[in-house]
Amino acid sequence: MKTLAKTYAAVALIAVSTFTMAAGKPEVSNSQKAVVNLSTADLAIDHYVAVMTEGQSAGVEQLFTSDFIQNVHASEDKTNSRSEIISFLKKQKGEHLNCKTSTKIIEQSGDYRIAKVTQQFEGSSKTDIITLVNDGGNWKVSQSINSYK
């Protein structure tokens, strides 16, 4: 329950800070990339969930390590590269998934976290095991393994 409360608090803080920045600054040109605060693993996980379920595309490039890879285990297994995922997520900008999402930290140390992100849809679910690493003070997703039920 504490993790859920922290998650909601972090999402609320991100939303408030995003609205504050949007109100206080002129719109950024397309050539500039938005910067997202990924200074903690919790912020990185929350941003990952927002990108995957809420169609948020700001800062998507900085969320993934340069060697990021996604493995999808479904009826046909597939591997996606960092550039493929970023391209896909940018196309999904603004698309909200109709699901309930939960996160759980499975393993952690000072420099890495392994988290389980579950998206519960009506009649099916997606489980995403993500590995996060501390990359020079910013937390980034280095691997994602998806499975569907």
CSV table of C-alpha atoms in Angstrom, one decimal:
chain,number,residue,atom,x,y,z
A,1,MET,CA,0.0,0.0,0.0
A,2,LYS,CA,2.9,2.3,0.7
A,3,THR,CA,4.3,1.7,-2.7
A,4,LEU,CA,1.0,2.6,-4.3
A,5,ALA,CA,0.7,5.8,-2.3
A,6,LYS,CA,4.3,6.7,-3.3
A,7,THR,CA,3.5,6.0,-6.9
A,8,TYR,CA,0.4,8.2,-6.9
A,9,ALA,CA,2.3,11.0,-5.0
A,10,ALA,CA,5.1,10.8,-7.6
A,11,VAL,CA,2.7,10.9,-10.5
A,12,ALA,CA,0.9,13.9,-8.9
A,13,LEU,CA,4.2,15.7,-8.5
A,14,ILE,CA,5.3,15.0,-12.0
A,15,ALA,CA,1.9,16.2,-13.3
A,16,VAL,CA,2.0,19.4,-11.2
A,17,SER,CA,5.6,20.2,-12.2
A,18,THR,CA,4.8,19.5,-15.9
A,19,PHE,CA,1.9,21.9,-15.8
A,20,THR,CA,4.0,24.5,-13.9
A,21,MET,CA,6.8,24.3,-16.4
A,22,ALA,CA,4.3,24.4,-19.3
A,23,ALA,CA,2.7,27.5,-17.9
A,24,GLY,CA,6.0,29.3,-17.1
A,25,LYS,CA,8.0,28.6,-20.3
A,26,PRO,CA,7.3,29.0,-24.0
A,27,GLU,CA,6.7,25.9,-26.0
A,28,VAL,CA,9.9,24.0,-26.9
A,29,SER,CA,10.7,23.7,-30.6
A,30,ASN,CA,10.8,20.3,-32.2
A,31,SER,CA,14.6,20.3,-32.5
A,32,GLN,CA,14.9,20.5,-28.7
A,33,LYS,CA,14.2,17.5,-26.5
A,34,ALA,CA,12.2,17.7,-23.2
A,35,VAL,CA,14.1,16.8,-20.1
A,36,VAL,CA,12.4,14.6,-17.5
A,37,ASN,CA,13.7,14.2,-13.9
A,38,LEU,CA,14.9,10.6,-13.6
A,39,SER,CA,17.1,11.2,-10.5
A,40,THR,CA,15.5,8.3,-8.6
A,41,ALA,CA,14.4,4.8,-9.6
A,42,ASP,CA,10.8,5.6,-8.5
A,43,LEU,CA,10.6,8.6,-10.8
A,44,ALA,CA,12.0,6.5,-13.7
A,45,ILE,CA,9.4,3.7,-13.0
A,46,ASP,CA,6.6,6.2,-12.8
A,47,HIS,CA,7.7,7.9,-16.1
A,48,TYR,CA,8.0,4.4,-17.7
A,49,VAL,CA,4.4,3.6,-16.7
A,50,ALA,CA,3.2,7.0,-17.9
A,51,VAL,CA,4.9,6.5,-21.3
A,52,MET,CA,3.6,3.0,-21.7
A,53,THR,CA,0.0,3.5,-20.4
A,54,GLU,CA,-0.8,7.2,-20.8
A,55,GLY,CA,0.9,8.0,-24.2
A,56,GLN,CA,3.3,10.4,-22.6
A,57,SER,CA,6.2,11.1,-25.1
A,58,ALA,CA,8.2,13.8,-23.4
A,59,GLY,CA,11.6,12.7,-22.4
A,60,VAL,CA,11.1,9.2,-23.9
A,61,GLU,CA,14.7,9.3,-25.4
A,62,GLN,CA,16.3,9.8,-22.0
A,63,LEU,CA,14.3,7.0,-20.3
A,64,PHE,CA,16.1,4.1,-22.1
A,65,THR,CA,19.8,3.2,-22.0
A,66,SER,CA,21.7,3.2,-25.3
A,67,ASP,CA,21.8,-0.6,-25.3
A,68,PHE,CA,18.1,-1.0,-24.3
A,69,ILE,CA,16.4,-4.1,-25.6
A,70,GLN,CA,12.8,-5.4,-25.2
A,71,ASN,CA,11.8,-9.0,-25.4
A,72,VAL,CA,8.2,-9.8,-26.0
A,73,HIS,CA,7.0,-13.3,-25.2
A,74,ALA,CA,3.6,-13.9,-26.9
A,75,SER,CA,2.3,-16.3,-29.6
A,76,GLU,CA,5.4,-15.3,-31.5
A,77,ASP,CA,8.5,-14.1,-29.6
A,78,LYS,CA,9.9,-10.8,-30.8
A,79,THR,CA,12.9,-8.5,-29.8
A,80,ASN,CA,12.7,-4.8,-30.2
A,81,SER,CA,15.6,-2.3,-30.2
A,82,ARG,CA,15.8,1.0,-28.4
A,83,SER,CA,15.1,3.0,-31.7
A,84,GLU,CA,12.1,0.7,-32.5
A,85,ILE,CA,10.5,1.3,-29.1
A,86,ILE,CA,11.1,5.0,-29.1
A,87,SER,CA,9.6,5.3,-32.6
A,88,PHE,CA,6.6,3.3,-31.5
A,89,LEU,CA,6.1,5.3,-28.3
A,90,LYS,CA,6.2,8.6,-30.1
A,91,LYS,CA,3.5,7.4,-32.5
A,92,GLN,CA,1.4,6.5,-29.5
A,93,LYS,CA,1.6,10.0,-28.1
A,94,GLY,CA,-1.6,10.8,-26.2
A,95,GLU,CA,-3.0,7.3,-26.4
A,96,HIS,CA,-4.4,6.2,-23.0
A,97,LEU,CA,-4.7,2.5,-22.4
A,98,ASN,CA,-7.8,1.3,-20.6
A,99,CYS,CA,-6.1,-0.7,-17.9
A,100,LYS,CA,-5.2,-0.9,-14.2
A,101,THR,CA,-1.5,-0.7,-13.6
A,102,SER,CA,0.5,-1.9,-10.6
A,103,THR,CA,4.2,-1.9,-9.9
A,104,LYS,CA,6.3,-3.9,-7.6
A,105,ILE,CA,10.0,-3.8,-6.9
A,106,ILE,CA,11.4,-7.3,-7.2
A,107,GLU,CA,15.1,-6.7,-6.5
A,108,GLN,CA,17.1,-3.6,-5.7
A,109,SER,CA,20.6,-2.3,-4.9
A,110,GLY,CA,22.3,1.1,-5.1
A,111,ASP,CA,22.8,1.0,-8.8
A,112,TYR,CA,20.0,-1.2,-10.2
A,113,ARG,CA,16.3,-2.1,-9.7
A,114,ILE,CA,14.2,-4.9,-11.1
A,115,ALA,CA,10.5,-4.0,-11.2
A,116,LYS,CA,7.3,-5.8,-12.3
A,117,VAL,CA,4.8,-3.7,-14.0
A,118,THR,CA,1.4,-5.3,-14.5
A,119,GLN,CA,-1.3,-3.9,-16.8
A,120,GLN,CA,-4.7,-5.5,-16.2
A,121,PHE,CA,-7.1,-5.2,-19.1
A,122,GLU,CA,-10.6,-6.5,-19.4
A,123,GLY,CA,-10.1,-10.2,-20.1
A,124,SER,CA,-6.3,-10.1,-20.3
A,125,SER,CA,-3.1,-8.8,-18.7
A,126,LYS,CA,0.4,-7.8,-19.6
A,127,THR,CA,3.4,-8.3,-17.3
A,128,ASP,CA,6.5,-6.3,-17.9
A,129,ILE,CA,9.7,-7.0,-16.0
A,130,ILE,CA,12.0,-4.0,-16.3
A,131,THR,CA,15.6,-3.6,-15.3
A,132,LEU,CA,16.7,-0.1,-14.3
A,133,VAL,CA,20.2,1.1,-13.9
A,134,ASN,CA,21.7,4.2,-12.4
A,135,ASP,CA,23.5,5.9,-15.3
A,136,GLY,CA,25.5,8.8,-14.1
A,137,GLY,CA,22.9,10.0,-11.6
A,138,ASN,CA,19.9,9.3,-13.8
A,139,TRP,CA,17.9,6.1,-13.7
A,140,LYS,CA,17.2,4.5,-17.0
A,141,VAL,CA,15.5,1.3,-18.3
A,142,SER,CA,18.0,-1.1,-19.7
A,143,GLN,CA,15.8,-4.1,-20.4
A,144,SER,CA,12.1,-5.0,-20.7
A,145,ILE,CA,10.6,-8.5,-20.8
A,146,ASN,CA,6.9,-8.6,-21.7
A,147,SER,CA,4.5,-11.5,-21.4
A,148,TYR,CA,0.8,-11.6,-22.0
A,149,LYS,CA,-2.0,-13.7,-20.5
